[in-house]
Amino acid sequence: MWLDFFQQLGFIRNSFLLCKPCLDLPVPPASLRFLLVDRIPDCKFAVLFACLGCLFFPLYGNDHGELKIAEVTEISSPITLDGVLDESVWASAKKLDDLIQRIPDTGQVVSEKTEVILLRDTDNLYVGVIAYDSEPDKIIGTTMARDASLRSEDTVTIILDTFHDQRNAYYFATNPVGSMSDALIYGSQHFNNDWDAIWDVRTQLTDQGWTAEFSIPFKSLNFPENSDTWGFNIRRNILRKIEESIWSGASVESTFLNVSNAGALTNMTGLKQGIGLDVRPFLATSLLHSKSTGDDDFDFEPGLDVFYNITPSLKLSGTINTDFGETEVDARQINLDRFSLFFPEKRSFFLEDIGVFNFASTVPEGPPGAPDADADIIPFFSRRIGLFRGAEVPIEVGAKLTGRVGQTEIGFLGVMAGETILDSDGDPILVEDTELFVGRVKQNFWEESYVGGIFTHGDPAPGLESKTYGADVMLSTSEFLGYPRNFRLSAFGLKSDNEGVEGEDMAFGAAAHYPNEIWEGILAYSEIEKDFDPSLGFVQRNNVRMYRIGGNYNPRPVDFLNVEDMIHSVYYTRFESLENGQLESSTFDVDWFHWHFKSGDSIHSFMNYNRDEEQLFEPFEISDGVVLPVGRYKMDQFSLFLASARKRPLYASLGVTFGDFWSGSGEQVRASFVYKLPPRFTLDTSIRYTFANLPEGKFTARVFTTNLDFSLSPRLSFSNLVQYDNRSRNLGLQSRIRWTPKPGNDLFLSFNQGWINESMGSLRFVAADTKIATKFQYTYRF
């Protein structure tokens, strides 16, 4: 039927071959849309030509029919959590066995059957998974560690949209050896995996595959009272086959993290949270030995965290004498440009319900390989609390109210910081008691949109007052123009009001984002005035006007050189000075060869091209003694990056960038090496090296990082992080033990040691400060 249609347009089948599914379809509708090839079987010429049926007409085979619904079976008999689904209720309850492929063959039957059973009592949701595998000896489960990256594992992942609002969800995942990973999904696709909940899972390897048994307490979740329906989805990854199967919304255009694709759970009324009170006392000790003075400083501090569900959807959190001894150290970075580096938040108190504080001011991210915009504006960045000039500030009291009232999301945070700290040189700084406050409100409307406001008060610096306030709006849909496509429009405005500063202190902007897997596009604009400075926020640069436009086409060809997917992108970002309108910097990036193969190996770039322009209005010291003069710098660079498959015990990657570098030339090398002895041992080593040959001088920048992790079980792990950079010439070691005898009860023990390289090029290191810290926390749930 289609052949006649295309012949009338002047095409012949020998010029643009059609895939068999397209030839068998009825005459297409009159409304056309421009969409290049999806992964449809027998579409052999996707790479060079694209099947015309896939080019012009809606995709077929994607799971975008009626909403999938699953009824949870209510039980009264107890469940023993052991990974063995041998209680009679597992056998008698209804099974979900209709997962379908998202990739590689979208909409097709899975290669390995998966059965999912959903049970609940009044206190817990139980999810049992039977993951059949015809080759059980090839199942991949290489790590047991809590919150480990599971990208190189076979996995089962659950998302729970407890408010059924298609915006936010809880994320729980495991692998065949029982690793536990949890996260918060907010804004539909934003993901934060530093958050930890109280829950449990057990797994078992069998001669038919593997099983997983999840237990998720309702006390660990927020949800609307007396609501019968939650959003739910489940995914299974079989790494060796590069196969991802999903229960609901298996579209190649939309990822599993898109909450709007979730199906529904029913029979979710009558749930209990007790009185909704969690009390978590802790004891924290530390011993700091100062090498310079020889003094030992011992600290013993009890503390308390309290969490109270005022309603099932509204939580009050409090902390007294807060200690963050369990937090991992930051990854080392060397800054070779003029703008601030970003370090993510890792402290658990601030991560709870982090999504409500998210603000629509950051530039949408592009695909892997796309350059960052380097223009993030975050009105509330929680790392500004408890840290000042690189030193830790004690938090005496903190309180946070987060959750929902109807369609309104709220977040209020108040903190009283301590009195004295040490600066980076070890000198004491007098800091008055500082009171800090953040308020955030978001009013949801339609299915995935909101309008919101934010207000912050306080300044981490001693004796200063500061305020920031603003508004934002997000218009979002997963059914763009009536088709299953994501589209977002956002806009924001912010103003800072700092003591002693009057002038140009606003920031505003707007962005359009079409974030789909085959096609993606970004158009963004923002202005950041020279005096805009949110004291509790983060701004990478100011006094600029930014334009950003870009897009990418990511086909999934069939039977072409064993390619799994491709990324082809072009991005242009331009910054102009608000003072004189002149170019301050620009980046033009062409990523024309970014291929992933079915083997798991990849070519992330092959002679990809990047054109940078930088205008210095004042001299810039890029390295010690190397000062770049005022002027315009044009840089053409090319890159090559190769990586082997993560599924193998030995993984390696190598990336090289070469070409112009400011006034001269430079080479940048990134390399990593990972070795695994599944499932207990992982060695991960990486290096980032920059060599610059400039008329103003030569310099090198090197960062070495090694992680050595060992797990006796998913609840007892040992991690060792060694880092060195030649700018600070500091070699650092952090060794951590985490033992979780029971979910909610944790013992952390950390050892931190530093060594200073006496001189550049020397191999002699002198010991610096030593710190040993412990923290034990126990959770009482009422």
C-alpha positions in Angstrom: 0.0 0.0 0.0 2.8 2.4 0.8 4.7 1.6 -2.4 2.1 3.2 -4.6 2.1 6.2 -2.3 5.9 6.7 -2.5 5.9 6.0 -6.3 3.5 8.9 -6.7 6.0 11.1 -4.8 8.7 10.1 -7.3 10.5 7.6 -5.2 11.2 4.0 -6.2 11.8 1.2 -3.8 15.3 0.5 -5.1 16.3 4.0 -4.1 14.7 4.2 -0.6 14.1 0.7 0.6 11.2 0.2 3.0 11.2 -2.1 6.0 8.6 -4.9 5.8 6.5 -3.7 8.8 6.1 -0.4 7.0 5.1 -2.0 3.7 2.5 -4.0 5.6 0.9 -1.0 7.3 -2.3 0.6 6.1 -2.3 3.9 4.3 -0.9 6.5 6.8 -2.9 9.3 8.2 -2.9 12.7 6.6 -1.1 14.4 9.4 2.6 13.8 8.8 5.5 14.3 11.3 9.1 14.4 10.6 10.7 11.6 12.5 13.7 9.6 11.4 14.2 5.9 11.8 13.1 4.1 14.9 14.3 0.6 15.7 11.9 -1.5 13.6 13.0 -5.0 12.5 14.2 -5.4 8.9 14.9 -1.7 8.5 18.4 -2.4 7.1 19.3 1.0 5.7 18.7 3.2 8.8 22.2 4.5 8.9 22.5 5.9 5.4 19.0 6.5 4.1 16.3 5.7 6.8 13.2 3.8 5.9 10.7 6.3 4.5 7.9 4.9 6.5 9.8 5.4 9.7 10.9 8.8 8.4 7.5 10.4 7.9 4.9 8.6 10.0 4.2 7.7 13.6 6.1 4.9 15.2 4.4 1.5 15.5 5.2 -1.2 18.0 5.7 1.2 21.0 3.8 0.5 24.1 1.7 3.7 24.2 -1.8 2.1 24.4 -4.1 2.2 27.4 -2.7 2.7 30.8 -1.4 -0.5 32.3 -2.9 -1.4 35.7 -1.9 -3.9 38.3 -3.8 -4.7 41.5 -1.7 -5.4 44.5 -2.6 -8.5 46.5 -3.3 -7.7 50.2 -1.9 -10.4 52.6 -2.1 -11.1 56.3 0.6 -13.8 56.6 4.2 -12.8 57.3 6.9 -12.7 54.6 10.4 -13.9 55.3 12.8 -11.8 53.3 15.4 -14.2 51.9 15.2 -14.0 48.1 13.4 -17.3 48.0 9.7 -16.8 47.0 8.5 -20.0 48.7 5.6 -18.6 50.8 2.3 -19.8 49.4 1.1 -16.2 48.7 3.8 -15.7 46.1 2.4 -18.6 44.1 -1.3 -17.7 44.5 -1.0 -14.0 43.7 -1.4 -12.7 40.2 1.8 -12.4 38.2 2.8 -9.6 35.8 4.6 -11.3 32.9 4.0 -8.9 30.1 7.2 -6.9 30.1 8.3 -5.9 26.6 11.5 -4.8 25.1 12.4 -1.1 25.0 15.7 -1.9 23.4 17.1 -3.4 21.3 13.8 -4.5 19.5 11.2 -1.9 20.7 7.8 -3.4 21.4 8.9 -7.0 20.8 8.6 -10.0 23.1 11.5 -10.3 25.7 14.2 -12.9 25.1 14.1 -14.0 28.7 10.8 -14.2 30.7 10.3 -12.1 33.8 7.5 -12.6 36.3 6.6 -9.9 38.9 4.4 -10.4 41.9 3.1 -7.5 44.0 2.0 -8.0 47.6 1.3 -5.7 50.5 0.2 -5.7 54.1 -0.6 -2.6 56.1 3.1 -1.8 56.7 5.1 -2.8 53.6 5.0 -3.2 49.9 6.6 -6.5 48.7 7.8 -7.0 45.2 8.9 -10.4 44.1 10.7 -10.9 40.8 11.6 -14.1 39.0 14.1 -13.3 36.3 14.4 -16.4 34.1 17.6 -16.9 32.2 18.3 -19.7 29.7 22.1 -19.2 30.4 22.3 -18.7 34.1 26.1 -19.1 34.1 26.2 -15.9 32.1 24.3 -13.7 34.5 26.3 -10.6 35.4 26.4 -9.5 39.0 29.8 -8.0 39.9 29.3 -5.8 43.0 27.6 -6.0 46.4 28.3 -2.5 47.6 25.5 -0.2 48.7 24.8 2.6 46.2 27.3 1.2 43.7 26.9 2.0 40.0 24.9 -0.8 38.4 25.5 0.2 34.8 27.6 -2.9 34.3 25.2 -5.3 35.9 22.1 -7.3 35.2 19.5 -5.4 37.2 15.9 -5.2 38.3 14.6 -1.6 39.0 11.4 -0.3 40.4 9.9 3.2 40.4 7.0 4.2 42.7 5.1 7.4 41.8 3.3 7.5 45.1 1.3 10.7 44.3 0.6 9.4 40.8 1.4 12.9 39.5 3.8 11.8 36.7 6.5 14.1 38.1 8.4 12.5 41.0 9.1 9.0 42.1 11.1 6.8 44.4 13.7 4.5 42.7 14.9 1.1 44.0 17.2 -1.3 42.2 19.2 -4.4 42.8 21.4 -6.9 40.9 21.8 -10.7 41.1 24.1 -10.5 44.2 21.9 -8.2 46.2 23.4 -4.7 45.8 21.1 -2.0 47.0 20.6 1.2 45.1 18.0 3.9 45.7 17.4 7.4 44.4 14.9 10.2 44.0 13.5 11.0 40.6 12.1 14.5 40.3 10.9 16.8 37.5 10.2 13.6 35.6 13.8 12.8 34.6 16.2 14.4 37.1 17.9 11.7 39.2 19.7 11.9 42.6 21.2 8.7 43.8 22.9 10.1 46.9 19.6 9.8 48.8 19.2 6.7 51.1 16.0 5.2 52.3 15.2 2.5 54.9 14.3 -0.6 52.9 15.6 -4.1 52.1 16.1 -6.6 49.3 17.4 -10.2 49.1 18.3 -12.1 45.9 19.1 -15.7 45.0 20.8 -17.2 42.0 19.1 -20.3 40.7 19.5 -22.8 37.9 16.7 -21.0 36.1 18.0 -17.5 36.5 17.7 -15.3 39.6 15.1 -14.0 42.0 14.7 -10.7 43.9 12.5 -10.0 46.9 12.0 -6.3 47.8 10.5 -5.0 51.1 9.7 -1.3 51.1 8.2 0.1 54.3 5.4 2.6 53.9 7.1 4.6 56.7 9.9 5.3 54.2 7.6 6.9 51.7 5.4 10.0 51.4 2.1 9.4 49.7 -1.4 11.0 49.7 -3.8 9.8 52.3 -6.6 7.5 51.2 -5.5 7.3 47.6 -6.1 4.0 45.9 -3.7 4.4 43.0 0.1 4.8 42.7 2.2 5.1 39.6 4.5 2.0 39.1 6.9 0.7 36.7 9.6 -2.1 36.6 12.5 -2.7 34.4 14.9 -5.6 33.8 18.3 -5.2 32.2 20.2 -8.2 30.7 23.6 -6.6 30.1 25.2 -9.2 27.9 22.3 -8.9 25.4 22.0 -5.1 25.8 18.4 -5.8 26.5 16.1 -3.5 28.5 12.6 -4.6 29.1 9.9 -2.5 30.8 6.4 -3.2 32.0 4.8 0.1 30.9 5.8 2.7 28.3 8.4 0.8 26.4 9.3 3.5 23.8 12.6 4.0 22.3 11.9 7.7 22.5 11.5 7.9 26.2 13.6 6.4 29.0 12.5 4.4 32.0 13.1 7.4 34.3 10.3 9.3 32.5 7.7 8.9 35.3 4.9 9.8 32.9 5.3 6.4 31.2 4.6 4.5 34.4 1.5 2.3 34.8 -0.7 2.1 37.9 -0.9 0.1 41.1 -4.3 -0.2 42.7 -5.6 -1.4 46.1 -3.2 1.0 47.9 -5.6 2.3 50.6 -5.5 1.4 54.3 -1.7 1.8 54.6 -0.1 2.5 57.9 2.8 4.8 58.8 2.3 4.2 62.6 2.4 7.6 64.2 4.8 8.6 61.5 7.8 9.3 63.7 11.4 8.2 63.1 13.9 9.0 65.8 17.6 8.6 64.9 20.1 9.2 67.7 23.7 9.0 66.8 27.1 9.2 68.4 30.0 10.7 66.4 33.6 10.8 67.4 36.7 12.2 65.7 40.4 12.4 66.4 42.4 15.0 64.4 46.1 15.0 64.6 47.7 18.2 63.3 51.1 17.5 61.8 52.2 21.2 62.0 51.6 21.6 65.7 51.6 18.0 66.9 48.3 18.6 68.8 45.5 16.0 69.0 41.9 17.3 68.9 39.4 14.7 70.2 35.7 15.4 69.7 32.8 13.3 71.1 29.4 14.5 70.0 25.9 12.9 70.4 23.3 14.1 68.0 19.7 13.5 66.9 17.8 13.4 63.7 14.0 13.3 63.9 11.5 12.7 61.1 7.8 13.1 61.6 5.0 12.7 59.0 2.5 15.3 59.9 0.3 13.7 57.2 1.3 10.8 54.9 2.4 13.5 52.4 3.9 16.1 54.6 7.2 15.5 56.5 8.9 17.5 59.2 12.6 16.8 59.6 14.9 18.0 62.4 18.6 17.7 63.2 20.5 18.7 66.4 24.3 18.8 66.6 24.5 17.5 63.0 27.4 15.4 62.0 28.2 14.4 58.4 31.0 11.9 59.2 29.5 9.3 56.9 29.8 11.6 53.8 32.4 10.7 51.1 35.0 13.2 50.2 34.7 15.1 46.9 36.4 14.0 43.7 39.4 16.2 42.9 39.2 18.7 40.1 41.7 21.2 38.6 40.1 24.3 37.3 41.7 25.5 34.0 39.1 28.1 33.1 37.8 31.3 34.8 34.6 30.0 36.3 33.5 28.2 39.4 33.6 24.4 39.7 30.5 22.5 40.8 30.6 19.8 43.5 27.4 17.8 44.2 25.6 17.6 47.5 26.1 14.3 49.3 24.8 15.0 52.9 21.7 13.0 53.7 19.9 15.6 55.7 19.9 18.0 52.7 19.1 15.3 50.1 15.8 14.3 51.7 13.0 15.6 49.4 15.5 17.5 47.3 13.2 17.6 44.3 10.9 20.3 45.8 13.9 22.8 45.8 14.7 22.1 42.2 14.5 25.4 40.2 14.0 25.8 36.4 17.2 27.9 36.0 19.8 25.4 34.9 20.4 25.0 31.2 19.0 21.6 29.9 21.7 19.0 29.5 22.4 17.5 26.1 23.2 13.9 25.3 26.5 12.2 26.4 29.4 13.9 24.8 27.6 17.3 24.4 29.5 20.2 26.1 28.2 21.7 29.3 26.8 25.2 29.0 28.8 26.3 32.1 26.0 28.7 33.0 24.1 27.1 35.8 22.2 29.4 38.2 21.0 27.6 41.3 19.3 30.0 43.8 19.5 27.4 46.6 22.6 25.2 46.7 22.7 23.4 50.0 26.5 23.0 50.1 26.7 26.7 51.0 25.3 25.6 54.4 27.8 24.1 56.8 30.8 25.1 54.7 32.7 28.4 54.6 36.0 29.0 52.7 36.5 25.3 52.3 36.2 24.6 56.0 33.4 22.9 57.9 30.9 25.0 59.9 29.1 23.1 62.7 25.3 23.0 62.3 23.7 23.3 65.7 20.0 23.0 64.7 18.2 22.4 61.5 14.6 21.9 60.6 12.9 21.2 57.3 9.2 20.9 56.2 8.7 19.2 52.9 5.9 17.5 51.1 2.5 18.3 49.5 -0.8 19.8 50.3 -3.1 18.9 47.5 -1.4 20.0 44.2 1.0 22.3 46.1 4.6 21.2 46.8 6.3 23.0 49.7 9.8 23.1 51.1 11.0 25.2 54.1 14.4 24.9 55.6 15.9 26.7 58.6 19.4 26.2 59.9 21.4 27.7 62.7 25.2 27.4 62.1 27.9 27.4 64.7 30.4 29.9 65.9 34.0 29.2 64.8 35.8 27.5 62.0 39.2 27.2 60.5 40.1 28.6 57.1 42.1 26.6 54.5 45.4 27.7 56.2 44.2 26.4 59.6 43.7 29.9 61.0 40.6 30.5 63.2 37.8 32.7 61.9 35.2 34.2 64.2 31.8 33.6 62.9 28.7 34.8 64.7 25.7 32.4 65.0 24.2 32.5 61.6 20.5 31.8 60.8 19.7 30.7 57.3 16.3 30.1 55.8 15.0 28.8 52.4 11.4 28.7 51.3 10.1 27.0 48.1 6.5 26.6 46.8 5.5 24.8 43.6 1.9 24.8 42.3 1.4 21.8 40.0 -1.1 22.1 37.2 -2.0 20.0 34.1 -0.3 16.7 34.1 3.4 17.6 34.3 3.7 21.4 34.7 4.1 23.8 37.6 4.7 27.4 38.6 6.8 28.2 41.6 8.5 30.7 43.8 11.7 30.7 46.0 13.0 32.8 48.8 16.3 32.6 50.7 17.6 34.6 53.6 21.0 34.6 55.3 24.6 34.6 54.3 27.3 32.1 55.3 29.8 34.9 55.6 30.1 36.5 59.1 28.1 39.6 59.7 26.4 39.9 56.3 22.8 39.9 55.4 21.5 38.6 52.1 18.2 37.7 50.4 17.3 36.0 47.1 13.9 35.7 45.6 12.4 34.6 42.3 9.9 32.7 40.4 9.9 29.9 37.7 7.5 28.1 35.5 7.8 24.7 33.7 5.4 23.6 31.0 6.0 20.0 30.3 4.3 17.2 28.3 5.0 13.6 27.3 2.4 13.8 24.6 3.7 16.5 22.3 1.3 17.3 19.4 -0.6 14.2 20.2 2.4 11.8 19.9 4.4 10.1 22.7 7.2 12.7 22.7 8.6 14.8 25.5 8.7 18.6 25.3 9.4 21.3 27.9 9.3 25.0 28.1 10.8 26.8 31.1 11.3 30.4 32.3 12.7 32.0 35.5 13.5 35.3 37.1 15.7 35.9 40.2 16.9 38.8 42.2 19.6 38.9 44.9 19.5 41.6 47.6 22.8 41.7 49.4 23.9 44.0 52.1 25.9 47.0 50.7 25.2 46.0 47.1 22.9 48.0 44.9 22.7 47.8 41.2 22.3 45.2 38.5 21.4 42.1 40.6 19.0 40.1 38.6 19.1 36.9 36.5 16.4 35.6 34.1 16.1 33.3 31.2 14.0 30.8 29.2 14.6 27.4 27.5 12.9 25.0 25.2 13.8 21.3 25.4 12.8 18.4 23.2 14.4 15.5 25.2 13.7 12.4 23.2 16.0 9.5 22.5 16.0 9.6 18.7 15.8 13.4 18.3 16.8 15.9 21.0 16.9 19.7 20.7 17.7 22.6 23.0 17.2 26.3 22.7 18.1 28.5 25.7 18.7 32.1 26.6 19.6 33.7 29.9 21.1 36.9 31.4 23.1 37.1 34.6 23.8 40.6 35.7 27.1 41.6 37.3 25.9 42.1 40.8 23.7 39.0 41.0 25.0 36.8 43.8 22.7 34.4 45.7 24.5 33.9 49.0 22.9 30.5 49.5 23.1 29.6 45.8 25.6 28.8 43.1 26.4 30.8 39.9 29.2 29.8 37.5 29.6 33.2 35.9 27.9 36.6 35.8 27.7 39.8 33.8 26.9 37.8 30.7 24.2 37.1 28.2 24.0 33.4 27.1 22.6 31.9 23.9 22.6 28.1 23.4 21.2 26.1 20.6 21.8 22.5 19.7 20.4 19.1 18.8 21.2 15.5 18.2 20.0 12.6 16.1 20.4 9.2 17.8 19.3 6.4 15.5 19.3 2.7 16.5 20.1 0.9 13.3 19.4 -2.8 12.7 22.1 -5.2 11.5 24.7 -2.5 10.7 28.3 -3.3 11.8 26.9 -4.6 15.1 26.0 -1.0 16.2 23.5 -0.7 19.0 23.0 3.1 18.9 24.6 6.3 17.6 24.7 9.9 18.7 25.3 12.7 16.2 25.1 16.2 17.8 25.8 19.8 17.0 25.8 22.4 19.9 26.7 26.1 19.9 26.9 28.2 23.1 27.7 31.9 23.1 28.3 34.3 26.0 28.4 38.1 25.5 29.5 40.6 28.1 26.6 42.8 29.4 28.9 45.7 29.8 30.0 46.1 26.2 28.1 43.5 24.2 31.3 41.8 23.0 31.9 38.1 22.8 33.2 36.7 26.1 33.4 33.1 25.1 31.8 30.6 22.7 31.8 26.9 22.0 30.9 25.1 18.8 30.9 21.4 19.2 30.3 18.7 16.5 30.0 15.1 17.8 29.6 13.2 14.6 30.9 9.8 15.6 29.6 8.5 18.9 28.7 4.9 18.5 27.9 2.1 21.0 28.2 -1.5 19.9 26.1 -4.5 20.8 29.2 -6.0 22.4 29.2 -3.1 24.9 32.3 -1.5 23.4 32.1 2.1 22.3 33.7 4.9 20.2 32.6 8.0 22.1 34.4 10.2 19.6 36.5 9.8 16.6 38.1 13.1 15.4 35.1 15.1 16.8 35.6 18.8 16.4 35.4 21.6 18.9 35.9 25.3 18.2 36.3 27.6 21.3 36.7 31.4 21.4 37.7 33.2 24.6 37.9 36.9 25.1 40.0 38.0 28.1 39.2 41.5 29.3 41.8 41.2 32.0 44.9 39.0 32.5 44.1 35.4 33.6 46.6 33.3 35.6 45.8 29.8 34.3 48.6 28.2 36.3 51.2 29.3 38.8 53.4 31.9 37.0 51.6 31.4 33.6 49.5 34.6 32.9 47.5 35.0 29.7 47.3 38.6 28.5 44.1 40.5 27.5 43.0 39.5 24.0 40.9 37.1 21.8 41.9 33.4 21.7 40.6 31.0 19.0 41.0 27.3 19.6 40.4 24.4 17.3 40.5 21.0 18.9 39.9 17.4 18.0 39.1 14.4 20.2 39.3 10.6 20.2 37.7 8.5 22.9 37.4 4.7 23.0 36.0 2.4 25.7 35.7 -1.4 26.2 32.6 -3.1 27.5 31.8 -2.6 31.2 30.3 -6.1 31.4 33.8 -7.6 31.3 36.0 -8.2 34.4 38.5 -5.8 32.8 37.3 -2.5 31.5 39.5 0.3 30.1 38.9 3.6 28.4 41.2 6.2 26.7 40.4 9.7 25.5 42.7 12.2 23.9 42.0 15.8 22.9 44.6 17.8 21.0 45.0 21.0 19.1 45.0 24.7 20.0 45.0 25.6 23.7 44.7 29.3 24.5 47.7 31.1 23.0 49.5 27.8 22.1 48.8 24.1 21.9 47.9 21.4 24.3 46.9 17.8 24.8 44.5 16.3 27.3 44.4 12.6 28.2 41.7 10.8 30.1 42.2 7.2 30.9 40.6 4.7 33.3 41.1 1.1 34.2 38.6 -1.1 36.1 39.3 -4.6 37.3 36.7 -6.7 39.0 36.7 -10.0 40.9 32.9 -10.5 41.2 31.1 -9.9 43.4 33.3 -8.6 46.1 36.4 -6.8 44.7 36.7 -3.7 42.4 39.7 -1.7 41.5 39.1 1.5 39.6 41.9 3.8 38.6 41.7 6.9 36.5 43.9 9.7 35.3 43.2 13.2 33.8 46.3 14.9 32.3 46.7 18.2 30.6 49.9 19.4 29.0 50.0 23.0 27.8 52.7 24.5 25.6 52.1 28.3 25.7 54.3 31.3 24.8 53.7 32.5 28.3 55.0 29.2 29.8 54.5 25.5 29.9 52.6 23.6 32.6 50.9 20.3 33.3 47.8 19.5 35.3 47.4 16.0 36.6 44.7 14.3 38.7 45.1 10.7 39.7 42.3 8.7 41.4 42.1 5.1 42.6 39.1 3.4 44.2 39.6 0.0 45.9 36.3 -1.5 47.1 35.7 -4.7 48.9 32.4 -6.1 50.1 31.8 -9.0 52.4 28.1 -8.6 51.8 25.6 -5.9 50.6 25.6 -4.7 54.2 29.3 -4.7 55.0 31.7 -2.9 52.6 35.2 -1.4 52.7 36.1 1.4 50.3 39.5 3.1 49.8 39.8 6.3 47.8 43.3 7.6 46.9 43.6 11.0 45.1 46.4 13.2 44.0 46.6 16.5 42.0 49.7 18.4 41.2 48.2 21.8 41.7 47.7 21.3 45.5 50.4 18.6 45.5 48.3 16.8 48.0 48.0 13.0 48.2 44.9 12.0 50.1 43.5 8.7 51.4 40.1 8.1 52.7 39.3 4.6 53.9 35.7 3.9 54.9 33.8 1.0 56.5 30.0 0.9 56.4 28.2 -1.8 58.2 24.4 -2.0 58.2 23.3 -4.7 60.6 19.7 -3.7 60.0 18.1 -1.2 57.6 18.2 2.2 59.3 21.1 1.2 61.6 24.6 2.1 60.4 28.1 2.1 61.6 30.6 4.3 59.7 34.3 4.3 60.3 36.6 6.5 58.3 40.3 7.2 58.2 41.7 10.2 56.4 45.3 10.8 55.8 47.1 13.5 53.7 50.6 13.8 52.4 52.2 16.9 50.8 54.6 16.7 47.8 57.5 18.8 48.9 58.4 20.1 45.5 57.2 19.8 41.9 58.8 16.8 40.2 59.9 15.2 43.5 58.7 11.9 44.7 59.1 12.8 48.4 55.9 13.2 50.3 55.6 14.5 53.9 52.7 13.4 56.1 50.0 16.0 56.8 47.0 15.9 59.1 45.4 12.6 60.1 41.8 12.2 61.0 39.9 9.2 62.3 36.1 9.5 62.6 33.3 7.2 63.6 29.5 7.5 63.6 26.9 5.1 64.8 23.2 5.8 64.2 20.2 3.8 65.2 16.7 4.4 64.0 13.6 3.9 66.1 10.3 3.8 64.1 7.0 4.6 65.8 
